[in-house]
XYZ file of N, CA and C in Angstrom:
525
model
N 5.474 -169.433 97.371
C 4.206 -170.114 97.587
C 3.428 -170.137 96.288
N 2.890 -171.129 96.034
C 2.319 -171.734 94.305
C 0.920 -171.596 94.751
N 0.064 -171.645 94.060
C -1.300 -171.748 94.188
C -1.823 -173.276 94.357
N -0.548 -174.421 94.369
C -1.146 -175.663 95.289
C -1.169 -175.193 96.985
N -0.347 -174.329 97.288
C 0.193 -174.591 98.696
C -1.577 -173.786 99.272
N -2.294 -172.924 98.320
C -3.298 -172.186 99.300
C -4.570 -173.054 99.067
N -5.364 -173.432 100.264
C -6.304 -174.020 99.770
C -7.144 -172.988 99.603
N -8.134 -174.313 98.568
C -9.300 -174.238 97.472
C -9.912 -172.725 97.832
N -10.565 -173.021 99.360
C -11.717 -171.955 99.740
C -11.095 -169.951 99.634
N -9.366 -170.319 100.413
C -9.008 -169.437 100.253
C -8.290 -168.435 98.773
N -7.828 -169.730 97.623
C -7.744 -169.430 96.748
C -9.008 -168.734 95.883
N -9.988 -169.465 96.047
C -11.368 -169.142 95.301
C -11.459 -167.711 95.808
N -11.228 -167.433 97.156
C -11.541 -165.772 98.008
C -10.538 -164.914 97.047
N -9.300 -164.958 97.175
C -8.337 -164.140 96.184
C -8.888 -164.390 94.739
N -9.263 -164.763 94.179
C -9.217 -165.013 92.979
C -10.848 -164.196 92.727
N -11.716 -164.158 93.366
C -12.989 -163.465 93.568
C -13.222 -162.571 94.129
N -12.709 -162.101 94.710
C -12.741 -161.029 95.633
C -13.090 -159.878 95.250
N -12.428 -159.382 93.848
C -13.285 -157.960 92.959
C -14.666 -158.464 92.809
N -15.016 -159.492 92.266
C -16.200 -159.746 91.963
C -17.266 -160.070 93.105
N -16.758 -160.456 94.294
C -17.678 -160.315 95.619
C -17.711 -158.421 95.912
N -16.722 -157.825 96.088
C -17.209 -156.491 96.055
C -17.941 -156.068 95.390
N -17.996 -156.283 94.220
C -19.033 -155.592 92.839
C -20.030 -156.208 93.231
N -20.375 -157.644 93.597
C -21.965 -157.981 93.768
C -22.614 -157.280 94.948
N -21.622 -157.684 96.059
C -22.226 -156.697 97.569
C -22.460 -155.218 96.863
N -21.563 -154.727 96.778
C -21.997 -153.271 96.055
C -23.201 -153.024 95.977
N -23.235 -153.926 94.815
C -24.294 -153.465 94.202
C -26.230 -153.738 94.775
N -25.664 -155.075 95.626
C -27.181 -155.243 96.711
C -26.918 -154.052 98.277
N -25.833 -153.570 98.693
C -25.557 -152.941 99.436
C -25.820 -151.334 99.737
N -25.569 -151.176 98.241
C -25.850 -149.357 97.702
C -24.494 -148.908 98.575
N -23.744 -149.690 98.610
C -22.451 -148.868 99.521
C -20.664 -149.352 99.599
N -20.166 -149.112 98.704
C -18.807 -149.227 98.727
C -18.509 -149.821 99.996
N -18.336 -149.246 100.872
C -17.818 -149.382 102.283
C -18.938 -150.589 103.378
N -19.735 -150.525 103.063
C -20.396 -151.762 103.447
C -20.453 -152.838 102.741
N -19.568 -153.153 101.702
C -19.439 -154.017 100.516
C -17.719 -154.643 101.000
N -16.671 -153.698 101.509
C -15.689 -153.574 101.467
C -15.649 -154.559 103.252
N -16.625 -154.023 104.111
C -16.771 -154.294 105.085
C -17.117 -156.257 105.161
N -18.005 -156.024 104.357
C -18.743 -157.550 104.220
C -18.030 -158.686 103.564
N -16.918 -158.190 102.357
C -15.662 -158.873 101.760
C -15.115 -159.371 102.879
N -14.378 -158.004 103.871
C -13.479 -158.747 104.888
C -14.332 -159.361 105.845
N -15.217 -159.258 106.135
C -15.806 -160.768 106.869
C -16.051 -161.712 106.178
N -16.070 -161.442 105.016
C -16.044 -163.237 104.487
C -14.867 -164.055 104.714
N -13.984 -162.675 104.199
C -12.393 -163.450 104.824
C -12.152 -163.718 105.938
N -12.491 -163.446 106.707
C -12.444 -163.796 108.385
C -12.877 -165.089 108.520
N -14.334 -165.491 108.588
C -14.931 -166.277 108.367
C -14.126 -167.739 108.017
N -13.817 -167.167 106.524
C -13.188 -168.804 105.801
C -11.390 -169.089 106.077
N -10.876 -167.619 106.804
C -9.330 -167.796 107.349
C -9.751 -169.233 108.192
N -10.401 -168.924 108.603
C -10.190 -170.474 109.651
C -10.761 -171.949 109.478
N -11.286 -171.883 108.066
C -11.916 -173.496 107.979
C -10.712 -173.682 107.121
N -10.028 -173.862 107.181
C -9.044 -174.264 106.003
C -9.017 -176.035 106.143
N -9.211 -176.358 106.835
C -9.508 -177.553 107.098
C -10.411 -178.569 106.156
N -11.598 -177.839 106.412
C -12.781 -178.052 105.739
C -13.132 -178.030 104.091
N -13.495 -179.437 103.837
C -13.450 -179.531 102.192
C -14.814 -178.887 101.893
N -14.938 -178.261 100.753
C -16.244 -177.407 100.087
C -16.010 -177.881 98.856
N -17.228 -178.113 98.446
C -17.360 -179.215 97.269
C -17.087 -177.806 96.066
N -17.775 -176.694 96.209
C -18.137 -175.373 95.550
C -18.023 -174.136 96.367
N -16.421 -174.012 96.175
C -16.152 -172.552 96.898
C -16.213 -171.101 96.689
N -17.066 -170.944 95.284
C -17.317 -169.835 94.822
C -18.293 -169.923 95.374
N -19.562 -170.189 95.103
C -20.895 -170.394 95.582
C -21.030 -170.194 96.884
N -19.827 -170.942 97.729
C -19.980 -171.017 99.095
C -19.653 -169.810 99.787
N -18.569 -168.718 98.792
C -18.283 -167.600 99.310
C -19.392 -166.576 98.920
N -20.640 -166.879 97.958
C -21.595 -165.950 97.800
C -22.464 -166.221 98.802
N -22.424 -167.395 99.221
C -23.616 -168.083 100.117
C -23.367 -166.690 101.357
N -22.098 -167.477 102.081
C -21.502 -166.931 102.999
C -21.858 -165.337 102.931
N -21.284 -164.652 102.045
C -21.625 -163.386 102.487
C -23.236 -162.874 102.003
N -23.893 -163.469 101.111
C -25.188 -162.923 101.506
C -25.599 -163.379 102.533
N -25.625 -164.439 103.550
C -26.078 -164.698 105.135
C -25.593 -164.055 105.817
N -24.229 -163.332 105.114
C -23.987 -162.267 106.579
C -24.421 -160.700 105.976
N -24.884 -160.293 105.079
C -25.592 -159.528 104.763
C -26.988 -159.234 105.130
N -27.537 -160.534 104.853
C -29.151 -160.993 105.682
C -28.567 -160.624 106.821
N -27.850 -161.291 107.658
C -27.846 -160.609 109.282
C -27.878 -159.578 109.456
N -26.870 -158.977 108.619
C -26.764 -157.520 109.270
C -28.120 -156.664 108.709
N -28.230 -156.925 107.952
C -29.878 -155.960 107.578
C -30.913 -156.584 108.319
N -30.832 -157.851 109.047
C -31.858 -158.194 110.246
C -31.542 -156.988 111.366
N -30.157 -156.975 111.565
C -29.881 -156.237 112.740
C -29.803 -154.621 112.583
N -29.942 -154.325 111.641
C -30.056 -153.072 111.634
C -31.507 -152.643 111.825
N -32.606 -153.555 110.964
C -34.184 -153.312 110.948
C -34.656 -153.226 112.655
N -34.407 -154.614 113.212
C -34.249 -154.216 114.284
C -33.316 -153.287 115.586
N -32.911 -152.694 115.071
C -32.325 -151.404 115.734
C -33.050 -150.498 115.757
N -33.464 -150.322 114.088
C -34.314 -148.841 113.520
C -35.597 -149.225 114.418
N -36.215 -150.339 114.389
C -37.485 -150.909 115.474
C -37.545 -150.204 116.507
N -36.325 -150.804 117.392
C -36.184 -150.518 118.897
C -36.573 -148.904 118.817
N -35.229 -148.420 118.178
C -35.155 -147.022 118.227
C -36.551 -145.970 117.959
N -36.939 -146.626 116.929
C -38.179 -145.954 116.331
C -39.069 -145.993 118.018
N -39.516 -147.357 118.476
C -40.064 -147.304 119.276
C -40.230 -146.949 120.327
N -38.670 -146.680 121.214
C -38.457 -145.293 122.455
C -38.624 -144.021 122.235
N -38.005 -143.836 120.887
C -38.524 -142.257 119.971
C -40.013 -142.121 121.016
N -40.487 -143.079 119.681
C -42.636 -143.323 119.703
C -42.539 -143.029 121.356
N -41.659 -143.402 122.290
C -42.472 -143.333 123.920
C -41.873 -142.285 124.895
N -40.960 -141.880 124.156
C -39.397 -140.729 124.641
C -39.860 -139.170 124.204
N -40.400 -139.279 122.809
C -40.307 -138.101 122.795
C -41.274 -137.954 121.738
N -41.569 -136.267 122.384
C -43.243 -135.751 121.705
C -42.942 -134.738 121.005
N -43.775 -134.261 119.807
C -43.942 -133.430 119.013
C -44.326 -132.344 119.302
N -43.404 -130.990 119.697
C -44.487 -129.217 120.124
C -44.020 -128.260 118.817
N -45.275 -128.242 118.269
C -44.904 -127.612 117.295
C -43.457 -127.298 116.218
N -43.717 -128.626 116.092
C -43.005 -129.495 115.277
C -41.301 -129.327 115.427
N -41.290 -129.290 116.832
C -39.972 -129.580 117.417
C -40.213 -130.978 118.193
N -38.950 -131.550 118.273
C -39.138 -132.780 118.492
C -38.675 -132.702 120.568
N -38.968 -132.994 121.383
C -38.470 -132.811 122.445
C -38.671 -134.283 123.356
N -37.454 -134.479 123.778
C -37.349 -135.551 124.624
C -37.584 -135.121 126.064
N -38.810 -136.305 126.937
C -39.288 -136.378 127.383
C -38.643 -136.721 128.980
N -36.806 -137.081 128.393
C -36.160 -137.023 129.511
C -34.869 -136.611 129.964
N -34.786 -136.117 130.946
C -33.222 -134.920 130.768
C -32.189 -135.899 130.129
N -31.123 -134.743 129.590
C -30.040 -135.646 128.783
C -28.917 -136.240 130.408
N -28.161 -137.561 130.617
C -27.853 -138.032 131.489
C -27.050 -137.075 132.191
N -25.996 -135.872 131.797
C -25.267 -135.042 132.318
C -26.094 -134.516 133.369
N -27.485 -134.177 132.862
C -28.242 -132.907 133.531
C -28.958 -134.067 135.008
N -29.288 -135.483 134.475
C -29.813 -136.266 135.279
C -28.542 -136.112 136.712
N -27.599 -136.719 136.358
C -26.874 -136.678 137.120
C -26.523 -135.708 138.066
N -26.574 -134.288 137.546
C -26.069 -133.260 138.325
C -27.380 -133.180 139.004
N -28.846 -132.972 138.842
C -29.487 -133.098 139.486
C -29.783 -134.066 140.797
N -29.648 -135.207 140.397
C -29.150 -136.044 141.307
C -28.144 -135.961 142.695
N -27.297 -135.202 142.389
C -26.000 -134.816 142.824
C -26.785 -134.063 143.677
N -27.249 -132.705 143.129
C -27.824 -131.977 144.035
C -28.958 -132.018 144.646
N -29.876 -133.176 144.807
C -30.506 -133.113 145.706
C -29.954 -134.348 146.544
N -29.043 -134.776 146.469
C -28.502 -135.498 147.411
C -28.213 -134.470 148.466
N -27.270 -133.628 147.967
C -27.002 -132.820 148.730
C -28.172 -131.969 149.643
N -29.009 -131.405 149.033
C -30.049 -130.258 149.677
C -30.789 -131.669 150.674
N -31.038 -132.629 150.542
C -31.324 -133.747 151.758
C -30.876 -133.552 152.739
N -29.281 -133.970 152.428
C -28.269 -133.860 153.621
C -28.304 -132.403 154.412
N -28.661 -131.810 153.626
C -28.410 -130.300 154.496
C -29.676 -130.211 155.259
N -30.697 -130.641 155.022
C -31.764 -130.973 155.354
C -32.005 -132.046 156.658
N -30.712 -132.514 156.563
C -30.534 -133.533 157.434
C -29.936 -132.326 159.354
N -30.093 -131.493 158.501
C -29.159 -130.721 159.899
C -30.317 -129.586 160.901
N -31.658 -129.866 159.925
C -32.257 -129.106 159.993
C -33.051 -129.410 161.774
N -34.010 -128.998 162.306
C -34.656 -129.586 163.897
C -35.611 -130.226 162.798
N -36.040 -131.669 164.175
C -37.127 -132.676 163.252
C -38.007 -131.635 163.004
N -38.891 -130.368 163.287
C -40.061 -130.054 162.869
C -39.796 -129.304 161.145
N -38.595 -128.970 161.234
C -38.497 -127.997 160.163
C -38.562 -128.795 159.274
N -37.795 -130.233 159.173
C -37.491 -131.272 158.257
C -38.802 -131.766 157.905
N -39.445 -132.274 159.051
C -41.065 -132.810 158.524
C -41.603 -132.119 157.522
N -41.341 -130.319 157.916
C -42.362 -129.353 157.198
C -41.797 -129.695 156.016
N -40.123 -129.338 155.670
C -39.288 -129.408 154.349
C -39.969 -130.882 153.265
N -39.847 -131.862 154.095
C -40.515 -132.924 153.481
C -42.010 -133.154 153.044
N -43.029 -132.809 153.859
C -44.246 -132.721 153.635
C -44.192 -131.909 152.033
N -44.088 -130.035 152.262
C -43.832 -129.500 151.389
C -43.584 -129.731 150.231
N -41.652 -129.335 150.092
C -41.099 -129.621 149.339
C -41.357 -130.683 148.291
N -41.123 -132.182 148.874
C -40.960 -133.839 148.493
C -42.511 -133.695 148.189
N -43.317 -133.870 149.185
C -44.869 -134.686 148.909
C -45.640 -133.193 148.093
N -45.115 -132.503 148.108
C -45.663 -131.322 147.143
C -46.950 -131.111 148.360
N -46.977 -130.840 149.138
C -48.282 -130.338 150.119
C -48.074 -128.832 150.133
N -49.402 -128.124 149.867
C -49.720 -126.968 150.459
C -48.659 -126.810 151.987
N -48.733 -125.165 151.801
C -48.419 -125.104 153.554
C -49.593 -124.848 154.516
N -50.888 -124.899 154.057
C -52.253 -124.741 154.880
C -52.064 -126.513 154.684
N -51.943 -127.423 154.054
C -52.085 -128.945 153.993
C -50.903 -129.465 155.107
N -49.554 -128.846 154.254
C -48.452 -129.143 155.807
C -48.751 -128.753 157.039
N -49.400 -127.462 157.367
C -49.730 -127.354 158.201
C -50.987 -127.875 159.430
N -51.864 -128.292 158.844
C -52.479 -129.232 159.106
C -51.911 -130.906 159.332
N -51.209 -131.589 158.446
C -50.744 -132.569 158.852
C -50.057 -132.522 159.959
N -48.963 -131.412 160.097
C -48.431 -131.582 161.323
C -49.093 -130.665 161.945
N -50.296 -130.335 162.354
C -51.124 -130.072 163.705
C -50.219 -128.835 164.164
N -49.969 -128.091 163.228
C -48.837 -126.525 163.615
C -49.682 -125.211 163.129
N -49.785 -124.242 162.577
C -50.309 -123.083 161.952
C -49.262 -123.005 161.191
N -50.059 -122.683 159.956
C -49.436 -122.218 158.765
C -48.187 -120.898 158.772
N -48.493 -119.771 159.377
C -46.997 -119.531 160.082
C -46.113 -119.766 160.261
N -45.976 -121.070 161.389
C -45.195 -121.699 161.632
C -44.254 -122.977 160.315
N -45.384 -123.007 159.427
C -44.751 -124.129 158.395
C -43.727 -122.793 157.187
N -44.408 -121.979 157.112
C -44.071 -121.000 156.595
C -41.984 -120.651 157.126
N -42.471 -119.989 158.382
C -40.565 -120.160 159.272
C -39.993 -121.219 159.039
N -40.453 -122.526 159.223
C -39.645 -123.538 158.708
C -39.210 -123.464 157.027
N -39.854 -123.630 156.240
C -39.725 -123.869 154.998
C -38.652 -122.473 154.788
N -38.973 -121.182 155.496
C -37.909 -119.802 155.174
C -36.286 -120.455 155.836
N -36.721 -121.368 156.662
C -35.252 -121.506 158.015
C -34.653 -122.466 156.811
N -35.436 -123.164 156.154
C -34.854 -124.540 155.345
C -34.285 -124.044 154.157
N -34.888 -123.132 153.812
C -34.276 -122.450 152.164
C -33.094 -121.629 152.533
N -33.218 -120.867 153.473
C -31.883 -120.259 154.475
C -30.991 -121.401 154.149
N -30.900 -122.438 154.672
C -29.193 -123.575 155.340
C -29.277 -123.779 153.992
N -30.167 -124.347 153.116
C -29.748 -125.039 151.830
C -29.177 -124.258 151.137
N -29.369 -122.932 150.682
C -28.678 -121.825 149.959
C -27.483 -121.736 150.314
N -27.040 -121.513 151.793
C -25.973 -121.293 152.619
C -24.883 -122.737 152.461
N -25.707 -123.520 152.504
C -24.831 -125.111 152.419
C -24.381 -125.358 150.725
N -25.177 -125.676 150.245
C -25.423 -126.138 149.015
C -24.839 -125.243 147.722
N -25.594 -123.750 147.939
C -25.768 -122.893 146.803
C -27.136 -122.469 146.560
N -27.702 -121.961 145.199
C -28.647 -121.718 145.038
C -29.734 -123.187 145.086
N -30.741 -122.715 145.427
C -32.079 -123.393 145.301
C -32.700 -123.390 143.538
N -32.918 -124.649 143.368
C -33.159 -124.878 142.050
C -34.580 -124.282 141.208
């Protein structure tokens, strides 16, 4: 194969190609993001072979500084996004950084387990369950549960002991 048989665009790429690395380089600050941005240029122009380019050096600088511009669009906006859930995710305590929401493992297992302590809950007599729910879920006092459901506090008291009983027994420990 002669250097008639390759066209123009792709010849101009081989024949430039050190010198597109050295320029990316050098606007890049990074070997490997220089190396990266070469082979997408080649990607890119593998498939116009078709296509006449009046100026295929030029067109291969064009080319990869627009895909350079992209990708430093898309990175700024990443660092954006990111910066900005940071800014709403997570707060500063004495100058530890702490996120504001369990990591997904811990979400999940939690999840898991109060599915479960429900269901066990589910076995409970309707009064105990009301109390468990009032309580527990709506966060009510047991002088407040007890009052809503028109019982004595005593009585919300045995329930909530009868409910922590099955769930321990069913489930495991109480969280």
């Amino acid at each position: 194969m002669d250097d008639t048989d390759v066209h123009p665009l792709l010849f101009a790429y081989m024949e430039r190609r050190e010198d597109l690395l050295r320029y990316f380089r050098v606007r890049l600050r990074s070997e490997e993001a220089a190396e990266d941005l070469v082979q997408d240029i080649y990607l890119k122009i593998v498939d116009r072979r078709d296509e006449a380019i009046d100026n295929p050096t030029a067109y291969l600088y064009r080319l990869g500084t627009n895909l350079m511009l992209d990708r430093i669009k898309v990175r700024r906006r990443a660092e954006a996004r990111d910066a900005q859930w940071h800014g709403a995710h997570v707060s500063d305590v004495g100058g530890a950084q702490i996120a504001e929401e369990a990591p997904a493992d811990e979400a999940a297992a939690a999840k898991l387990q109060l599915s479960r302590i429900l269901e066990a809950v589910k076995a409970l007599p309707p009064a105990a369950q009301e109390a468990f729910r009032l309580h527990k879920l709506e966060g009510l006092s047991h002088s407040e549960t007890a009052a809503a459901m028109g019982v004595s506090r005593s009585s919300i008291e045995k329930y909530m002991m009868a409910s922590l009983r099955l769930i321990v027994a069913k489930v495991g420990r109480w969280p």
